Amino acid sequence: MKITLLGSLGNINQHYIPRLIAEGHEVVVISSKADRATEIEKMGAHAAIGSNRDLEFLINTFKGSDVVYLMVSGGIPAQDMAKDAQILGEIYSQAVNISGVKKVVNLSSVGADDKEAGILYSYHFIEEALNTLEGVNVRHVRPVGFYTNLFSELATIKASQTIFEPVAIDTVRAWVDPTDIADVVYESLTQSFTDKSVQYVVSDWVTGNDWIQSLRTVGLEVTYQQVTVETVEDTMRKSGFSESNAADFAQLNRAQQNPEQFYKAIKNSDYHLGKVKVADFAKIFIKKYQNQ
């Protein structure tokens, strides 16, 4: 098959691209950075250098593909993620429609169907745009929060051996590792599916207590202090987040305080439970802590 991927050699793609190439698929990797081309070509894939905001580029790159993989790349926009997602949804749906692609795997997120999920609800704009495409099979892969988001705790652990979170220490949260997402993306790209569907991805269900114990196991003693959502929102504004993005992240924090509702759709689905547990990530976390 000819498989075209957004996301360059990011922390998900890098785990499954070698498998696709080894199986003989023609793989096209889109990257916005020209200096990635050599590395992509060395893997045995074809590099397509351009922007995921460039409709004509996407149309030309998608043409002839049996399946394309879409995602929000480039990080969180400085001003308004919801508006950016609307723009991307329109670009992606047009590119798929005009290029004639009939199979799409879209990296979305938990919360894409939940108006109370704050910043994560932005993903519904892309899902809805793709769902309007007639005769196109679309699978939305919805991972939960990335373990790597926990790296944001490194600074306060270094400074005061304390984790500050707006969620109570005994509240369950779902986390995921990129390698587990990669497994689901790989399966979705290479296996057949029909119509429009959703696949959730979770690596582990973890409380703050579980996280602290995992860190203790690798030799890091920390305390957990709950702070208000407003405190986190104010900190985000001061660190450069726009008013709208900070407010949307604050709403996400509020939603996570009620895990039964926030994760209800996952629990009611046949979600993929991955292999990388919080104890495994703690080993990665301590290495980064020691190297800072």
Coordinates of C-alpha atoms in Angstrom, one line a residue:
M1 CA 0.0 0.0 0.0
K2 CA 0.9 3.6 -0.4
I3 CA 0.7 5.2 3.1
T4 CA 1.1 8.9 3.6
L5 CA 1.8 10.2 7.1
L6 CA 1.6 13.6 8.8
G7 CA 3.8 14.1 11.9
S8 CA 7.3 13.7 10.5
L9 CA 9.4 11.4 12.7
G10 CA 7.7 12.5 15.9
N11 CA 7.3 10.5 19.1
I12 CA 4.5 8.3 17.6
N13 CA 5.5 7.9 14.0
Q14 CA 9.1 6.8 14.8
H15 CA 7.8 3.7 16.4
Y16 CA 5.8 2.2 13.6
I17 CA 7.3 3.6 10.3
P18 CA 10.1 1.0 10.3
R19 CA 7.5 -1.8 10.6
L20 CA 5.6 -0.4 7.6
I21 CA 8.8 -0.2 5.5
A22 CA 9.9 -3.7 6.5
E23 CA 6.5 -5.0 5.3
G24 CA 7.1 -3.4 1.9
H25 CA 4.7 -0.5 2.0
E26 CA 5.4 2.7 0.1
V27 CA 5.6 5.2 2.9
V28 CA 5.5 9.0 2.4
V29 CA 6.4 11.1 5.5
I30 CA 5.3 14.7 5.5
S31 CA 7.6 17.1 7.5
S32 CA 7.7 20.9 7.7
K33 CA 11.5 20.7 8.2
A34 CA 13.7 20.2 5.2
D35 CA 16.6 19.0 7.5
R36 CA 14.5 15.9 8.3
A37 CA 14.4 14.8 4.7
T38 CA 17.7 12.9 4.8
E39 CA 16.8 11.0 8.0
I40 CA 13.4 10.1 6.5
E41 CA 15.0 8.8 3.3
K42 CA 17.6 6.8 5.2
M43 CA 14.7 4.9 6.8
G44 CA 13.5 3.9 3.4
A45 CA 10.5 6.3 3.2
H46 CA 9.9 9.2 0.9
A47 CA 10.1 12.7 2.3
A48 CA 7.5 15.3 1.4
I49 CA 8.5 18.7 2.7
G50 CA 5.8 21.2 3.2
S51 CA 3.1 22.6 5.6
N52 CA 0.0 20.9 6.8
R53 CA -1.7 24.3 6.3
D54 CA -0.9 24.2 2.5
L55 CA -4.0 22.7 0.8
E56 CA -2.4 22.3 -2.6
F57 CA 0.6 20.6 -1.1
L58 CA -1.5 18.2 0.8
I59 CA -3.7 17.4 -2.2
N60 CA -0.7 16.6 -4.4
T61 CA 1.0 14.6 -1.7
F62 CA -2.2 12.6 -0.8
K63 CA -3.0 11.7 -4.4
G64 CA -2.6 7.9 -5.0
S65 CA -2.5 7.1 -1.3
D66 CA -4.4 4.0 -0.1
V67 CA -4.5 5.6 3.4
V68 CA -3.4 8.9 5.0
Y69 CA -2.6 9.6 8.7
L70 CA -3.6 13.0 10.0
M71 CA -2.8 14.8 13.2
V72 CA -2.5 18.2 14.7
S73 CA 1.2 19.0 14.3
G74 CA 3.2 22.0 15.3
G75 CA 2.2 22.1 18.9
I76 CA -0.5 24.2 20.6
P77 CA -1.1 27.5 18.7
A78 CA -0.2 30.6 20.5
Q79 CA -3.7 32.2 20.5
D80 CA -6.6 29.9 20.0
M81 CA -6.5 26.1 19.6
A82 CA -10.2 25.9 18.8
K83 CA -9.9 28.3 15.9
D84 CA -6.8 26.5 14.6
A85 CA -8.6 23.2 14.8
Q86 CA -11.4 24.5 12.7
I87 CA -9.0 25.7 10.0
L88 CA -7.2 22.4 10.0
G89 CA -10.4 20.4 9.8
E90 CA -11.4 22.3 6.7
I91 CA -8.0 21.9 5.1
Y92 CA -7.8 18.2 5.9
S93 CA -11.3 17.4 4.7
Q94 CA -10.8 19.3 1.4
A95 CA -7.4 17.6 0.8
V96 CA -8.8 14.2 1.4
N97 CA -11.9 14.9 -0.8
I98 CA -10.1 16.4 -3.7
S99 CA -7.2 13.9 -3.7
G100 CA -9.6 11.0 -3.8
V101 CA -8.3 9.2 -0.7
K102 CA -10.8 6.7 0.7
K103 CA -9.2 5.7 4.0
V104 CA -8.1 8.1 6.8
V105 CA -6.6 7.5 10.3
N106 CA -6.9 10.6 12.3
L107 CA -5.1 11.2 15.6
S108 CA -7.7 12.9 17.8
S109 CA -8.0 13.0 21.6
V110 CA -10.1 11.9 24.6
G111 CA -12.6 14.7 25.1
A112 CA -13.2 15.3 21.4
D113 CA -16.9 14.5 22.0
D114 CA -17.2 16.3 25.3
K115 CA -18.1 20.0 25.5
E116 CA -16.9 20.1 29.1
A117 CA -13.4 18.9 28.2
G118 CA -12.0 22.3 27.6
I119 CA -9.0 22.5 25.2
L120 CA -9.5 18.9 24.1
Y121 CA -12.9 19.6 22.7
S122 CA -11.2 21.5 19.9
Y123 CA -10.5 18.2 18.3
H124 CA -14.2 17.7 17.5
F125 CA -13.8 20.3 14.7
I126 CA -11.4 18.1 12.8
E127 CA -13.4 14.9 13.5
E128 CA -16.7 16.5 12.4
A129 CA -15.1 17.9 9.2
L130 CA -13.8 14.4 8.3
N131 CA -17.0 12.7 9.2
T132 CA -18.8 14.7 6.5
L133 CA -16.8 13.0 3.8
E134 CA -19.0 10.6 1.9
G135 CA -17.5 7.3 0.8
V136 CA -14.4 7.8 3.0
N137 CA -13.6 5.4 5.9
V138 CA -12.3 7.3 8.9
R139 CA -10.9 6.0 12.2
H140 CA -10.4 8.6 14.9
V141 CA -7.7 7.4 17.3
R142 CA -8.3 9.1 20.7
P143 CA -5.5 8.7 23.2
V144 CA -5.7 10.0 26.8
G145 CA -3.1 12.3 28.4
F146 CA 0.5 11.6 27.4
Y147 CA 2.9 10.4 30.2
T148 CA 5.3 13.0 28.8
N149 CA 3.0 15.8 30.1
L150 CA 4.3 14.8 33.5
F151 CA 7.7 16.2 32.6
S152 CA 6.1 19.6 33.4
E153 CA 6.5 18.6 37.1
L154 CA 10.3 18.4 36.9
A155 CA 10.9 22.0 37.7
T156 CA 8.9 22.0 41.0
I157 CA 10.3 18.6 42.0
K158 CA 13.8 20.0 41.5
A159 CA 13.0 23.2 43.4
S160 CA 10.9 21.8 46.3
Q161 CA 10.4 18.0 45.9
T162 CA 6.7 18.8 45.4
I163 CA 4.2 18.1 42.7
F164 CA 1.5 20.7 42.3
E165 CA -1.7 19.5 40.6
P166 CA -5.3 20.7 40.4
V167 CA -6.6 17.2 40.8
A168 CA -6.9 15.4 44.1
I169 CA -4.2 12.8 45.0
D170 CA -6.7 9.9 45.0
T171 CA -8.4 10.8 41.7
V172 CA -7.9 8.3 38.9
R173 CA -6.5 9.7 35.7
A174 CA -5.7 7.8 32.5
W175 CA -2.3 8.1 30.8
V176 CA -0.8 6.8 27.6
D177 CA 2.7 6.2 26.1
P178 CA 3.4 7.1 22.5
T179 CA 4.5 3.5 21.8
D180 CA 1.0 2.2 22.7
I181 CA -0.6 4.8 20.4
A182 CA 1.8 3.8 17.7
D183 CA 0.6 0.2 17.9
V184 CA -3.0 1.3 17.4
V185 CA -2.1 3.7 14.5
Y186 CA -0.1 0.9 12.8
E187 CA -3.0 -1.5 13.1
S188 CA -5.5 1.1 11.8
L189 CA -3.3 1.9 8.8
T190 CA -2.7 -1.7 7.8
Q191 CA -6.1 -3.3 8.6
S192 CA -9.4 -2.7 7.0
F193 CA -12.3 -0.8 8.7
T194 CA -15.5 0.7 7.4
D195 CA -17.4 3.9 7.8
K196 CA -16.5 6.3 10.7
S197 CA -15.3 4.9 14.0
V198 CA -13.4 5.8 17.2
Q199 CA -10.6 3.9 19.0
Y200 CA -9.5 5.0 22.5
V201 CA -6.0 4.3 23.7
V202 CA -5.0 4.0 27.4
S203 CA -1.7 2.7 28.9
D204 CA -2.6 2.8 32.6
W205 CA -5.1 4.1 35.1
V206 CA -3.3 6.0 37.8
T207 CA -3.9 8.1 40.9
G208 CA -1.6 10.7 42.3
N209 CA -0.7 8.2 45.0
D210 CA 0.3 5.6 42.4
W211 CA 2.5 8.2 40.7
I212 CA 4.3 9.1 43.9
Q213 CA 4.8 5.5 44.8
S214 CA 6.3 4.8 41.3
L215 CA 8.7 7.7 41.7
R216 CA 9.6 6.4 45.2
T217 CA 10.4 3.0 43.7
V218 CA 13.0 4.7 41.4
G219 CA 14.5 6.7 44.3
L220 CA 12.7 10.0 44.1
E221 CA 10.8 11.2 47.2
V222 CA 8.1 13.8 46.4
T223 CA 5.0 15.2 48.0
Y224 CA 1.8 16.0 46.3
Q225 CA 0.0 19.3 46.8
Q226 CA -3.4 20.0 45.3
V227 CA -3.8 23.6 44.1
T228 CA -6.8 25.4 42.7
V229 CA -7.6 25.4 39.0
E230 CA -7.5 29.2 39.1
T231 CA -3.9 29.0 40.3
V232 CA -2.9 26.8 37.4
E233 CA -4.7 29.1 35.0
D234 CA -2.9 32.1 36.3
T235 CA 0.4 30.4 36.0
M236 CA -0.3 29.5 32.4
R237 CA -1.1 33.0 31.5
K238 CA 2.1 34.3 33.1
S239 CA 4.1 31.7 31.2
G240 CA 2.7 33.0 27.8
F241 CA -0.5 31.1 27.1
S242 CA -3.3 33.2 25.6
E243 CA -6.4 34.0 27.6
S244 CA -8.5 31.5 25.6
N245 CA -6.0 28.7 25.7
A246 CA -5.4 29.2 29.5
A247 CA -9.2 29.2 30.1
D248 CA -9.7 26.1 28.0
F249 CA -6.9 24.2 29.9
A250 CA -8.5 25.3 33.2
Q251 CA -11.8 23.8 32.0
L252 CA -10.0 20.6 31.2
N253 CA -8.6 20.5 34.7
R254 CA -12.1 20.9 36.1
A255 CA -13.4 18.1 33.9
Q256 CA -10.6 15.7 35.1
Q257 CA -11.8 16.3 38.7
N258 CA -14.8 14.1 37.8
P259 CA -13.2 11.0 36.3
E260 CA -16.4 9.0 36.1
Q261 CA -17.9 11.5 33.7
F262 CA -14.6 12.4 31.9
Y263 CA -13.7 8.8 31.1
K264 CA -17.3 7.5 30.7
A265 CA -17.0 7.1 26.9
I266 CA -13.7 5.2 27.2
K267 CA -15.1 2.8 29.9
N268 CA -18.1 2.1 27.6
S269 CA -16.0 1.3 24.6
D270 CA -13.7 -1.5 23.5
Y271 CA -10.6 0.6 24.2
H272 CA -7.0 -0.5 23.6
L273 CA -5.1 -1.0 26.9
G274 CA -1.4 -0.7 26.2
K275 CA 1.7 -2.3 27.7
V276 CA 3.6 0.7 29.2
K277 CA 2.5 1.2 32.8
V278 CA 3.2 4.1 35.1
A279 CA 6.1 2.2 36.8
D280 CA 7.8 1.9 33.3
F281 CA 7.4 5.6 32.7
A282 CA 8.8 6.4 36.2
K283 CA 12.1 4.9 35.0
I284 CA 12.1 7.3 32.0
F285 CA 11.2 10.2 34.3
I286 CA 14.0 9.7 36.7
K287 CA 16.6 9.6 33.9
K288 CA 15.3 13.0 32.6
Y289 CA 15.3 14.3 36.2
Q290 CA 18.9 13.2 36.7
N291 CA 20.1 14.7 33.4
Q292 CA 18.6 18.2 34.1

